[in-house]
Amino acid sequence: MTAQPQPNTFRAGPDERGHFGTFGGRFVAETLMPLILELEQAYGQAKSDPAFQAEMASYLTHYVGRPSPLYFAERLTEHLREVSTASGLSGGAKIYFKRDELNHTGAHKVNNVLGQILVARRMGKRRIIAETGAGQHGVATATLCARFGLDCVVYMGAVDVERQKPNVFRMKMLGAEVVPVQSGTRTLKDAMNEALRDWVTNVADTFYCIGTVAGPHPYPMMVRDFQCVIGRETREQMMQAEGRLPDSLVAAIGGGSNAIGLFHPFLDERQIEIYGVEAAGHGLTHLHAASIAGGRPGVLHGNRTYLLMNDDGQIQDAHSISAGLDYPGIGPEHSWLHETGRATYLSATDDEALAAFQLCCKLEGIIPALEPAHALAKVIELAPKKAKDHLMVMNLCGRGDKDIFTVAEHLGAAM
Amino acid sequence: MTARIDKCFASCRAENRAALVIYSMAGDPDPETSLSILKALPKAGADIIEFGMPFTDPMADGPAIQAAGLRALKAGQTTVKTLDLVRRFRADDADTPVILMGYFNPIYVYGVGRFLADAKSAGIDGLIVVDLPPEEDDELCLPTLAAGLAFIRLATPTTDDRRLPAVLANTAGFVYYVSITGITGAATPDFRQVSDAVARIKRHTPLPVVVGFGVKTGADAAAIAEGADGVAVGTALVNAVKASLDTEGRATSKTVESVAKLVEGLAAGVRSVTKAKAA
């Protein structure tokens, strides 16, 4: 690992060329370059416009249902304290869930989509395109397009269309056109390729609504800004609940938008431990989706970041039980936080996530999505080793209704 | 440093015609057939060769070129093997310019310095790297120019007059005008608009302007050749390769022949247009 210099602040990035350290950038075809410059300008204006911020805040409250609660997971805490005692430590962190699964559409994705759709409206774009893996970002995009009367086309790998049928139907009900992508490996990365091809073809009227903190600048910055509402609320809510800031943060990472949304407002409180959890699939020596643990820096989809690839620079397939983590890259800001050492990146296997999923159902009466179940798997490992006054926040970024078929299949249960 | 490219355009100009630029995917459907195709191209009338470097995720290409890249990768093509094919081609052909065309990641992973040294020694004349706009010139463009190879930039219908100088600033060899907003092998361009765009670019640069994307037939090539210094064709050739393969995806006795026949037709189209003598 190359040690990158420690900055005075971790919250100032990216630079004007979209770089977080050596990561990020604008690696796109010339056809798209004028479009992303136009977007950068439009977003910059919106960001500093109080009317835009007020509009965002209003929809976040009345349409999305924010703020989402910061919930003390009492029974999980008690359970992990017993685990701690049994191992002779007599500790066990106090665990809070940031309940972003209670948002409209059931995940954090809507925070970002709302922001981008409001920017698209300011730019006069009438046609919205998006890529989706599990379908959560597609559903959020279809939802906001319905709400604002915009045309919506969602690209989804043909393999994912098959394994996420309920979400495909949701998108169609909401009026979106879902295009199954047959090229390449027919999963999320190919859906993103196809969305970029659409954008390159329909430059005049189309806005590309990217679902995570990846893609060319300004997307990783803009999507992060829209997701930071998670971390800002958490600060306030934790101050109210405990009179102080948390000691550690844990979130699952595919592209990494829910994680950066939680982490970013806390980056400069360096005493706060930050853990991102990648999907280790069948294990890091087998098929997985852990770009930092098992990949290396490369260039794909408009930015430089850690990627899964072979020795010749060809992109490899990711695998995770969670379709939302099934991407061979990670947002460039995470690559930078990894190399600077500010955040620690762990990974959880399919089996660990499944066990955590079941524990959450039984102890807390919450069916989590498989994505945050990966984060929970590491909370289960970390919390017993911490003292009882350690405050740990996990982002429960999505609900698990969409995953019950997958889980049933893995548990060998008939539906 | 762009001697072979400059000489090629000069000799086309002397014949009052546009240059024919032909794209072929390295290693498709296998390395040896790919080399045979490479060798057949100049004989069939190609003036410049764009040799595609396969990539799993070619976001500016259509399904035909993506499939060709995946065929090549499946047959074991690597960056080292692509450079080796050019080296073997160069052993018999000292004149035809060869441009490598592809995406940045395989070059980045190979290592920019090592790649440029190996590309130069293999006899490559220049690079077209689709996902490197002028904003990322430090990555590869400037090192390429410093190494004495051409870095050929794409200009597109979205590149307006304000942006054009930045796009042309570090371009060498020629300018590649993308005739449509879209991917390779898609819509046929509006020839009138293309001719206006080429004239606009020429007001900003003395470099030759080659037009590509959506050129499929000899007649298309002729129409483009009216206004441009060169015509680039890729998808049509890749489709000819695909159509010649057996059911297992292997080359047949018709593969090289059908590609050569296609290129002869395109060359005839380009040569059917006598251009006004340059002032």
Coordinates of C-alpha atoms in Angstrom, one line a residue, chain B residues 121-278:
Chain B
S121 CA 10.0 -0.6 -30.2
A122 CA 7.2 -2.6 -31.6
G123 CA 6.8 0.0 -34.4
I124 CA 3.6 1.7 -33.2
D125 CA 3.0 5.2 -34.5
G126 CA 0.4 6.6 -32.1
L127 CA -2.4 6.0 -29.6
I128 CA -6.1 6.7 -29.5
V129 CA -7.4 6.2 -25.9
V130 CA -11.1 6.8 -25.7
D131 CA -11.4 7.6 -22.0
L132 CA -8.7 10.2 -21.7
P133 CA -10.0 13.7 -22.4
P134 CA -7.7 16.7 -22.3
E135 CA -8.5 17.1 -18.6
E136 CA -6.4 13.9 -18.0
D137 CA -3.4 14.8 -20.3
D138 CA -0.9 14.2 -17.5
E139 CA -1.8 10.5 -17.4
L140 CA -0.7 9.4 -20.9
C141 CA -1.0 12.1 -23.5
L142 CA 2.0 14.2 -22.4
P143 CA 4.2 11.1 -21.8
T144 CA 3.2 9.7 -25.2
L145 CA 4.2 12.9 -27.0
A146 CA 7.5 13.0 -25.0
A147 CA 8.2 9.4 -26.1
G148 CA 7.9 10.5 -29.7
L149 CA 4.6 8.9 -30.5
A150 CA 1.4 10.6 -31.7
F151 CA -1.5 11.0 -29.4
I152 CA -4.6 11.3 -31.5
R153 CA -7.5 13.0 -29.9
L154 CA -11.2 12.5 -30.6
A155 CA -13.3 15.6 -31.3
T156 CA -17.1 15.1 -31.2
P157 CA -20.3 17.0 -32.1
T158 CA -20.3 18.2 -28.4
T159 CA -16.9 19.7 -28.7
D160 CA -17.8 23.3 -29.3
D161 CA -15.5 26.1 -30.5
R162 CA -14.8 27.2 -27.0
R163 CA -13.5 23.7 -26.1
L164 CA -11.9 22.8 -29.4
P165 CA -8.5 24.5 -28.8
A166 CA -8.1 22.5 -25.6
V167 CA -8.9 19.3 -27.4
L168 CA -6.4 20.1 -30.3
A169 CA -3.7 21.5 -28.1
N170 CA -1.8 18.2 -27.5
T171 CA -3.0 16.3 -30.5
A172 CA -0.5 15.0 -33.0
G173 CA -0.6 13.0 -36.2
F174 CA -4.3 13.7 -37.0
V175 CA -7.6 14.5 -35.4
Y176 CA -10.3 11.9 -35.2
Y177 CA -13.7 13.4 -35.6
V178 CA -16.5 11.3 -34.2
S179 CA -19.3 11.9 -36.7
I180 CA -22.2 11.2 -34.3
T181 CA -23.1 11.5 -30.6
G182 CA -23.1 7.9 -29.9
I183 CA -21.2 4.6 -29.9
T184 CA -19.3 2.8 -32.6
G185 CA -21.4 1.0 -35.2
A186 CA -24.6 3.0 -34.5
A187 CA -26.4 5.5 -36.6
T188 CA -25.2 6.7 -40.0
P189 CA -24.1 10.3 -39.8
D190 CA -25.6 13.3 -41.6
F191 CA -22.9 13.8 -44.2
R192 CA -23.7 17.5 -44.6
Q193 CA -23.2 18.2 -40.8
V194 CA -20.0 16.1 -40.8
S195 CA -18.6 18.2 -43.6
D196 CA -19.4 21.4 -41.8
A197 CA -17.8 20.0 -38.6
V198 CA -14.7 19.1 -40.4
A199 CA -14.4 22.6 -41.9
R200 CA -14.9 24.0 -38.4
I201 CA -12.1 21.8 -37.0
K202 CA -9.8 22.7 -39.9
R203 CA -10.2 26.4 -39.0
H204 CA -8.4 25.6 -35.7
T205 CA -5.7 23.2 -36.9
P206 CA -3.4 22.3 -39.8
L207 CA -3.6 18.6 -38.9
P208 CA -5.5 16.2 -41.1
V209 CA -9.0 15.3 -40.0
V210 CA -10.2 11.7 -40.1
V211 CA -13.9 11.0 -39.7
G212 CA -15.3 7.8 -38.2
F213 CA -18.2 6.2 -36.3
G214 CA -21.2 5.0 -38.4
V215 CA -19.3 4.6 -41.8
K216 CA -20.4 1.2 -43.2
T217 CA -20.2 1.1 -47.0
G218 CA -18.1 2.3 -49.9
A219 CA -20.8 4.8 -50.6
D220 CA -20.7 6.2 -47.0
A221 CA -16.9 6.3 -47.3
A222 CA -17.1 8.2 -50.5
A223 CA -19.6 10.7 -49.0
I224 CA -17.3 11.4 -46.1
A225 CA -14.2 11.5 -48.3
E226 CA -15.6 14.6 -50.0
G227 CA -14.8 16.8 -47.0
A228 CA -12.4 14.9 -44.8
D229 CA -8.7 13.9 -45.0
G230 CA -9.5 10.4 -44.0
V231 CA -12.3 8.0 -43.4
A232 CA -12.2 5.4 -40.5
V233 CA -14.2 2.2 -40.6
G234 CA -14.3 -0.3 -37.8
T235 CA -17.6 -2.0 -37.0
A236 CA -18.1 -3.1 -40.6
L237 CA -14.8 -4.9 -40.6
V238 CA -15.4 -6.5 -37.2
N239 CA -18.8 -7.7 -38.5
A240 CA -17.2 -9.2 -41.5
V241 CA -14.8 -11.2 -39.3
K242 CA -17.7 -12.4 -37.2
A243 CA -19.8 -13.4 -40.2
S244 CA -16.9 -15.6 -41.5
L245 CA -16.5 -17.6 -38.3
D246 CA -17.7 -21.2 -37.9
T247 CA -20.3 -22.2 -35.3
E248 CA -17.6 -22.6 -32.7
G249 CA -16.3 -19.0 -33.3
R250 CA -13.2 -20.1 -35.0
A251 CA -11.7 -18.6 -38.1
T252 CA -12.4 -20.2 -41.5
S253 CA -10.7 -20.1 -44.9
K254 CA -13.1 -17.2 -45.7
T255 CA -12.1 -14.9 -42.8
V256 CA -9.2 -13.0 -44.2
E257 CA -10.6 -13.1 -47.7
S258 CA -14.0 -11.5 -46.7
V259 CA -12.3 -8.8 -44.7
A260 CA -10.0 -8.0 -47.7
K261 CA -13.0 -7.9 -50.0
L262 CA -14.8 -5.4 -47.6
V263 CA -11.7 -3.2 -47.5
E264 CA -11.3 -3.2 -51.3
G265 CA -14.9 -1.9 -51.6
L266 CA -14.2 0.8 -49.0
A267 CA -11.0 1.7 -50.8
A268 CA -12.8 2.0 -54.1
G269 CA -15.3 4.3 -52.4
V270 CA -12.6 6.5 -51.1
R271 CA -10.7 6.5 -54.3
S272 CA -13.9 7.4 -56.3
V273 CA -13.7 10.9 -54.9
T274 CA -11.1 13.2 -56.4
K275 CA -10.5 16.0 -54.1
A276 CA -9.8 19.5 -55.1
K277 CA -6.1 20.2 -54.9
A278 CA -5.2 21.7 -51.5

